[in-house]
Structure formats: C-alpha cells, structure tokens
Amino acid sequence: MLVHFVLLVWISLMVRPGKAQNFEHHEASHVALIGWTHAGGIKFDCTGSYIGKNMIMTGARCLERNGTRADVVRLGAAVGSPRDFAIKDVIVHYRYQAEYYYHNMAIVYLKEEPQSVSKIFKPACILSTLPTPATQIHLIGRDAEGVFQKTAVELVDSDKCHEYYSPTKKFKYGALLVCCMCARSTTTTTKCASELSAPMQTIVEKNGKRVPFLVGQKTIGRSCGSKIPGIYTRLSSDGHFPWIATIAGIDFANHDACFERY
C-alpha cells in the first residue's frame, strides 16, 4: 500500500500540470509545455510557444533529457484547458552548438494542428523589432513549484548587461546582444517562470483584438528577485527572425496579417 502511495506521488511530481492564474486566453493559450514520456507518466520541464499551423517554437536545449527525445507538447494548461499533442519532428537553428547558449532555438512540428482541434488555441505573433522602453513586457511560464506566473520585466541596456556577464564557457562572447537580450523583473518578486524557453511577450491591441507578440524566450535564469538580469534569445535579431519565418512559412513581418490570423 505504501509503495502504491509513493508511486502516485512520484507520478504527480513528474506531470506537474501547473495551475492557471486568471490568465485571459489571448495572454497564454499559445504557451506550451515540452515533455518526455516515461514509464510513470510525462515529465514537463521546458516551455515553448505555439506560432501557427502545427509548430511550436522552443529552445534547442529543450529537446532532449538524458538521451530521451521530447515526444509530447501540452497546450492550454495555463488557461485551464490542457491538451497533449504528439511531436512529429524538430528543426534546430543552424547556428546552434550545444556547448554554447547562443542561437538556442528550435521549431517543433506536431502531428496535429492545434487550431483544427480546438479554437481555444491561438498562435502568437512575433515582434519584428526591439520593443521601445515604454512597451509593457511580461514573462509567462511556470515557476519552480509548477504554477504559471505572469511577471512584468524591463529590458536592460546592453552596456549595463555586459557589466553582469563576463565571457564564460557557455557564453564565450559574453552577453552578445546581437542574438540575445537582457531583462529583469520590475519588482522584488521572487516567483516567475523558471523553465527554459518561457516566452517574453507584449500584448498589442488593434480593432478590438488583443494579440500576443513574442519578443524573446528564456535562455538562462536570474530574471526575478535579483538586480542581475536574465538573458533571453532575441527573436527580432537578423539571425533569428528570418530563420523563424522561413522555417514556419509565415510572414511574421506583416503584423496586419497576424491580426487577421488571430
């Protein structure tokens, strides 16, 4: 009986479905969890974003754990309507090297198109330029306890960011702002998205529609409860934005078309 109880507890910890915290659908229906099927269930410990058709954008570092390839994506957990989708294939950014944090990007192809399964799932758009200092930006994802959080963050100037990040083994060239960007929480909160590839986004409103535009995705931590900024993959960089659009076959630079899709 004790063994059975321990097994149930272990499975619940592996699944960690997360809890919706009053998110509106336009804020988080695109937020995806990347998972691995094990004998006892599914373990989710990475995040991604639904960007249209059957594609999830995530980090290349989210594709494998202990020699096991990610095989499932969960959408809708942040808005209380979780549904799992099987992974069909993946494409990793052509400049990504596992020994470094740079160009930590991948596109995951699902076996089904989420929008054809349910209208709940709405794809996010991608901002083609760096946001202005006045733009409201939030980090969306699960904290260390598996609870979804929305945390306001502010971009940190590249010169200031370099003061915190000297070149290391993983960051050979330091916080290279050509491909990356730095941000930190605007308050002293200690809870925010802790999983890799959690999306950083801004909400744009037009003609009565409120659409999430992705700005970056989490590369390493230190984005809340600390003066040290976190580092994010910058989606609008010349090395990332054209690659995403080409692989996805979607003109993300046409923001009006994005609103029409939404």
Coordinates of N, CA, C and O in Angstrom, one line a residue, residues 111-211:
K111 N 1.9 16.4 -34.7 CA 1.2 15.5 -35.6 C -0.1 16.1 -36.0 O -0.7 15.7 -37.0
E112 N -0.6 17.1 -35.2 CA -1.9 17.7 -35.5 C -1.7 19.2 -35.4 O -0.8 19.7 -34.8
E113 N -2.6 20.0 -36.1 CA -2.7 21.4 -35.9 C -3.6 21.8 -34.8 O -4.8 21.5 -34.8
P114 N -3.1 22.4 -33.7 CA -3.9 22.7 -32.6 C -5.2 23.4 -32.9 O -6.2 23.2 -32.3
Q115 N -5.1 24.4 -33.8 CA -6.3 25.2 -34.1 C -7.4 24.3 -34.8 O -8.6 24.7 -34.7
S116 N -7.0 23.3 -35.4 CA -8.0 22.4 -36.0 C -8.6 21.5 -35.0 O -9.7 20.9 -35.2
V117 N -8.0 21.3 -33.9 CA -8.5 20.5 -32.8 C -9.4 21.3 -31.9 O -10.5 20.8 -31.5
S118 N -9.0 22.6 -31.6 CA -9.9 23.4 -30.7 C -9.6 24.9 -31.0 O -8.4 25.3 -31.2
K119 N -10.6 25.7 -31.1 CA -10.4 27.1 -31.3 C -9.9 27.8 -30.1 O -9.5 29.0 -30.1
I120 N -9.7 27.1 -29.0 CA -9.1 27.7 -27.8 C -7.6 28.1 -28.0 O -7.2 29.1 -27.6
F121 N -7.0 27.3 -28.9 CA -5.5 27.5 -29.1 C -5.3 28.6 -30.2 O -5.6 28.3 -31.4
K122 N -4.8 29.7 -29.8 CA -4.5 30.8 -30.7 C -3.0 31.0 -30.8 O -2.3 31.1 -29.8
P123 N -2.4 31.0 -32.0 CA -1.0 31.2 -32.2 C -0.5 32.6 -31.8 O -1.3 33.6 -32.0
A124 N 0.7 32.7 -31.3 CA 1.3 34.0 -31.0 C 1.9 34.6 -32.3 O 2.3 33.8 -33.2
C125 N 2.1 35.9 -32.3 CA 2.8 36.5 -33.4 C 4.2 36.8 -32.9 O 4.5 36.5 -31.7
I126 N 5.1 37.3 -33.7 CA 6.5 37.6 -33.3 C 6.8 39.1 -33.7 O 6.5 39.5 -34.8
L127 N 7.2 39.8 -32.7 CA 7.6 41.2 -32.9 C 8.8 41.3 -33.8 O 9.9 40.7 -33.5
S128 N 8.8 42.1 -34.9 CA 9.9 42.1 -35.8 C 11.0 43.1 -35.5 O 12.0 43.1 -36.1
T129 N 10.7 43.9 -34.4 CA 11.7 44.9 -34.0 C 11.8 44.8 -32.5 O 11.0 44.3 -31.8
L130 N 12.9 45.4 -31.9 CA 13.0 45.5 -30.5 C 11.9 46.4 -30.0 O 11.6 47.5 -30.6
P131 N 11.3 46.1 -28.9 CA 10.3 46.9 -28.3 C 10.9 48.2 -27.7 O 12.0 48.3 -27.4
T132 N 10.1 49.3 -27.7 CA 10.5 50.5 -27.1 C 10.6 50.4 -25.6 O 9.9 49.6 -25.0
P133 N 11.3 51.3 -24.9 CA 11.4 51.3 -23.5 C 10.0 51.4 -22.8 O 9.8 50.9 -21.7
A134 N 9.1 52.0 -23.5 CA 7.7 52.2 -22.9 C 6.8 51.0 -23.0 O 5.8 51.0 -22.4
T135 N 7.3 50.0 -23.8 CA 6.4 48.8 -24.1 C 6.3 48.0 -22.8 O 7.3 47.7 -22.2
Q136 N 5.1 47.6 -22.5 CA 4.9 46.7 -21.4 C 5.2 45.2 -21.8 O 4.6 44.7 -22.8
I137 N 6.1 44.6 -21.1 CA 6.6 43.3 -21.5 C 6.4 42.4 -20.3 O 6.7 42.7 -19.1
H138 N 6.0 41.1 -20.5 CA 5.8 40.2 -19.5 C 6.4 38.8 -19.8 O 6.5 38.5 -21.0
L139 N 6.9 38.2 -18.8 CA 7.4 36.8 -18.9 C 6.3 35.8 -18.5 O 5.8 36.0 -17.4
I140 N 6.0 34.9 -19.3 CA 4.9 33.9 -19.0 C 5.5 32.5 -18.8 O 6.2 32.1 -19.7
G141 N 5.1 31.8 -17.8 CA 5.6 30.5 -17.6 C 5.4 30.0 -16.2 O 4.9 30.7 -15.3
R142 N 5.9 28.7 -16.0 CA 5.8 28.1 -14.6 C 7.0 28.4 -13.7 O 8.1 28.4 -14.2
D143 N 6.7 28.6 -12.5 CA 7.8 28.8 -11.5 C 8.3 27.5 -11.0 O 7.8 26.4 -11.6
A144 N 9.1 27.5 -10.0 CA 9.7 26.2 -9.6 C 8.7 25.3 -9.0 O 9.0 24.1 -8.8
E145 N 7.5 25.8 -8.6 CA 6.5 24.9 -8.0 C 5.5 24.5 -9.0 O 4.5 23.8 -8.7
G146 N 5.7 24.8 -10.3 CA 4.8 24.4 -11.3 C 3.6 25.3 -11.5 O 2.6 24.9 -12.2
V147 N 3.6 26.5 -10.9 CA 2.5 27.4 -11.0 C 2.8 28.4 -12.1 O 3.9 29.0 -12.1
F148 N 1.8 28.7 -13.0 CA 2.0 29.7 -14.0 C 2.0 31.1 -13.4 O 1.2 31.4 -12.6
Q149 N 3.0 31.8 -13.9 CA 3.2 33.2 -13.4 C 3.3 34.2 -14.6 O 3.8 33.8 -15.7
K150 N 2.8 35.4 -14.4 CA 3.0 36.5 -15.4 C 3.7 37.6 -14.7 O 3.2 38.2 -13.7
T151 N 5.0 37.8 -15.1 CA 5.8 38.7 -14.4 C 6.2 39.9 -15.3 O 6.8 39.6 -16.4
A152 N 6.0 41.1 -14.9 CA 6.5 42.3 -15.6 C 8.0 42.3 -15.6 O 8.6 42.2 -14.6
V153 N 8.6 42.5 -16.8 CA 10.0 42.7 -16.9 C 10.4 43.9 -17.7 O 9.6 44.4 -18.5
E154 N 11.6 44.4 -17.4 CA 12.1 45.6 -18.2 C 13.4 45.2 -18.9 O 14.2 44.4 -18.3
L155 N 13.6 45.7 -20.1 CA 14.8 45.4 -20.8 C 15.9 46.2 -20.2 O 15.8 47.3 -19.7
V156 N 17.1 45.6 -20.2 CA 18.3 46.2 -19.6 C 19.2 46.5 -20.8 O 19.5 45.7 -21.6
D157 N 19.7 47.8 -20.7 CA 20.6 48.3 -21.8 C 21.8 47.3 -21.9 O 22.3 46.8 -21.0
S158 N 22.3 47.1 -23.2 CA 23.3 46.2 -23.5 C 24.6 46.5 -22.7 O 25.3 45.6 -22.2
D159 N 25.0 47.8 -22.6 CA 26.2 48.1 -21.9 C 26.1 47.7 -20.4 O 27.1 47.3 -19.8
K160 N 24.9 48.0 -19.8 CA 24.7 47.6 -18.4 C 24.7 46.1 -18.2 O 25.3 45.6 -17.3
C161 N 24.1 45.4 -19.2 CA 24.1 43.9 -19.1 C 25.5 43.3 -19.1 O 25.8 42.3 -18.4
H162 N 26.4 43.9 -19.9 CA 27.7 43.4 -20.0 C 28.5 43.5 -18.7 O 29.4 42.7 -18.4
E163 N 28.0 44.4 -17.8 CA 28.7 44.5 -16.5 C 28.4 43.3 -15.7 O 29.2 42.9 -14.8
Y164 N 27.3 42.5 -15.9 CA 27.0 41.4 -15.1 C 27.5 40.1 -15.8 O 27.6 39.1 -15.1
Y165 N 27.8 40.1 -17.0 CA 28.1 38.8 -17.7 C 29.5 38.9 -18.4 O 29.6 39.5 -19.5
S166 N 30.5 38.4 -17.8 CA 31.8 38.2 -18.5 C 31.8 36.9 -19.3 O 30.9 36.0 -19.0
P167 N 32.6 36.8 -20.3 CA 32.7 35.6 -21.1 C 32.9 34.4 -20.2 O 33.7 34.4 -19.2
T168 N 32.1 33.3 -20.4 CA 32.3 32.0 -19.7 C 32.3 30.9 -20.7 O 32.3 31.2 -22.0
K169 N 32.3 29.7 -20.3 CA 32.4 28.6 -21.2 C 31.1 28.5 -22.1 O 31.2 28.3 -23.3
K170 N 30.0 28.8 -21.5 CA 28.7 28.8 -22.2 C 28.5 30.1 -23.0 O 27.8 30.1 -24.0
F171 N 29.0 31.2 -22.4 CA 28.9 32.5 -23.1 C 30.3 32.9 -23.5 O 30.9 33.8 -22.9
K172 N 30.8 32.3 -24.5 CA 32.1 32.6 -25.0 C 32.4 34.1 -25.3 O 33.5 34.6 -25.0
Y173 N 31.4 34.7 -25.8 CA 31.5 36.2 -26.1 C 30.7 37.1 -25.2 O 30.4 38.2 -25.5
G174 N 30.4 36.6 -24.0 CA 29.6 37.3 -23.1 C 28.2 37.4 -23.5 O 27.7 36.7 -24.3
A175 N 27.5 38.4 -23.0 CA 26.0 38.6 -23.3 C 26.0 39.3 -24.7 O 25.7 40.5 -24.7
L176 N 26.2 38.5 -25.7 CA 26.2 39.1 -27.1 C 24.9 39.6 -27.5 O 24.0 38.7 -27.8
L177 N 24.6 40.9 -27.5 CA 23.3 41.4 -27.7 C 22.8 41.3 -29.1 O 21.7 41.7 -29.5
V178 N 23.7 40.8 -30.1 CA 23.3 40.6 -31.4 C 22.2 39.5 -31.5 O 21.2 39.6 -32.2
C179 N 22.4 38.5 -30.7 CA 21.5 37.4 -30.7 C 20.6 37.3 -29.4 O 19.7 36.6 -29.3
C180 N 21.1 38.1 -28.4 CA 20.4 37.9 -27.1 C 19.9 39.3 -26.6 O 20.2 40.3 -27.2
M181 N 19.2 39.3 -25.5 CA 18.7 40.5 -24.8 C 18.6 40.2 -23.3 O 18.5 39.1 -22.9
C182 N 18.8 41.3 -22.6 CA 18.7 41.1 -21.1 C 17.5 41.8 -20.6 O 17.0 42.9 -21.1
A183 N 16.9 41.2 -19.5 CA 15.8 41.8 -18.9 C 15.7 41.3 -17.4 O 16.3 40.3 -17.1
R184 N 15.0 42.1 -16.6 CA 14.8 41.7 -15.2 C 13.5 42.1 -14.7 O 12.8 43.0 -15.3
S185 N 13.0 41.6 -13.6 CA 11.7 41.9 -13.1 C 11.7 43.3 -12.6 O 12.7 43.9 -12.2
T186 N 10.5 44.0 -12.7 CA 10.4 45.4 -12.3 C 10.1 45.5 -10.8 O 10.1 46.6 -10.3
T187 N 9.9 44.4 -10.1 CA 9.6 44.4 -8.7 C 10.6 43.4 -8.0 O 11.4 42.8 -8.7
T188 N 10.4 43.3 -6.7 CA 11.3 42.4 -6.0 C 10.7 41.0 -5.9 O 11.1 40.1 -5.1
T189 N 9.7 40.7 -6.7 CA 9.1 39.3 -6.7 C 10.1 38.2 -6.8 O 11.1 38.4 -7.6
T190 N 9.9 37.1 -6.1 CA 10.9 36.0 -6.2 C 10.3 34.9 -7.0 O 10.9 33.8 -7.2
K191 N 9.1 35.1 -7.6 CA 8.4 34.0 -8.3 C 8.2 34.4 -9.8 O 7.6 35.5 -10.0
C192 N 8.7 33.7 -10.7 CA 8.5 33.9 -12.1 C 8.8 32.7 -12.9 O 9.2 31.6 -12.3
A193 N 8.7 32.7 -14.2 CA 8.9 31.5 -15.0 C 10.4 31.0 -14.8 O 11.3 31.8 -15.0
S194 N 10.6 29.8 -14.4 CA 11.9 29.3 -14.2 C 12.4 28.3 -15.3 O 13.5 28.0 -15.3
E195 N 11.4 27.9 -16.1 CA 11.8 26.9 -17.1 C 12.4 27.5 -18.4 O 12.0 28.7 -18.8
L196 N 13.3 26.8 -19.0 CA 13.9 27.3 -20.3 C 12.8 27.6 -21.3 O 11.8 26.9 -21.4
S197 N 13.1 28.6 -22.1 CA 12.3 29.0 -23.3 C 10.9 29.5 -22.9 O 10.0 29.6 -23.8
A198 N 10.7 29.9 -21.7 CA 9.5 30.6 -21.3 C 9.4 31.9 -22.2 O 10.4 32.6 -22.3
P199 N 8.2 32.2 -22.8 CA 8.1 33.3 -23.7 C 8.1 34.7 -22.9 O 7.4 34.8 -21.9
M200 N 8.8 35.6 -23.5 CA 8.7 37.0 -23.1 C 7.8 37.7 -24.2 O 8.1 37.6 -25.4
Q201 N 6.8 38.5 -23.8 CA 5.9 39.0 -24.8 C 5.3 40.3 -24.4 O 5.3 40.7 -23.3
T202 N 4.6 40.9 -25.4 CA 3.9 42.1 -25.2 C 2.5 41.9 -25.9 O 2.4 41.2 -26.9
I203 N 1.5 42.5 -25.4 CA 0.1 42.4 -25.9 C -0.2 43.7 -26.8 O 0.0 44.8 -26.3
V204 N -0.5 43.4 -28.0 CA -0.8 44.6 -28.9 C -2.3 44.5 -29.2 O -2.9 43.5 -29.6
E205 N -3.0 45.7 -29.1 CA -4.4 45.7 -29.4 C -4.7 46.5 -30.6 O -4.2 47.6 -30.9
K206 N -5.6 46.0 -31.5 CA -6.0 46.6 -32.7 C -7.3 46.1 -33.1 O -7.6 44.9 -33.2
N207 N -8.2 47.0 -33.5 CA -9.6 46.6 -34.0 C -10.3 45.7 -33.1 O -10.9 44.7 -33.5
G208 N -10.1 45.9 -31.8 CA -10.8 45.1 -30.8 C -10.2 43.7 -30.5 O -10.6 43.0 -29.7
K209 N -9.0 43.5 -31.2 CA -8.3 42.2 -30.9 C -7.1 42.5 -30.1 O -6.4 43.5 -30.2
R210 N -6.8 41.6 -29.2 CA -5.6 41.7 -28.3 C -4.8 40.5 -28.6 O -5.2 39.3 -28.4
V211 N -3.6 40.7 -29.2 CA -2.8 39.6 -29.7 C -1.4 39.6 -29.0 O -0.8 40.7 -28.9

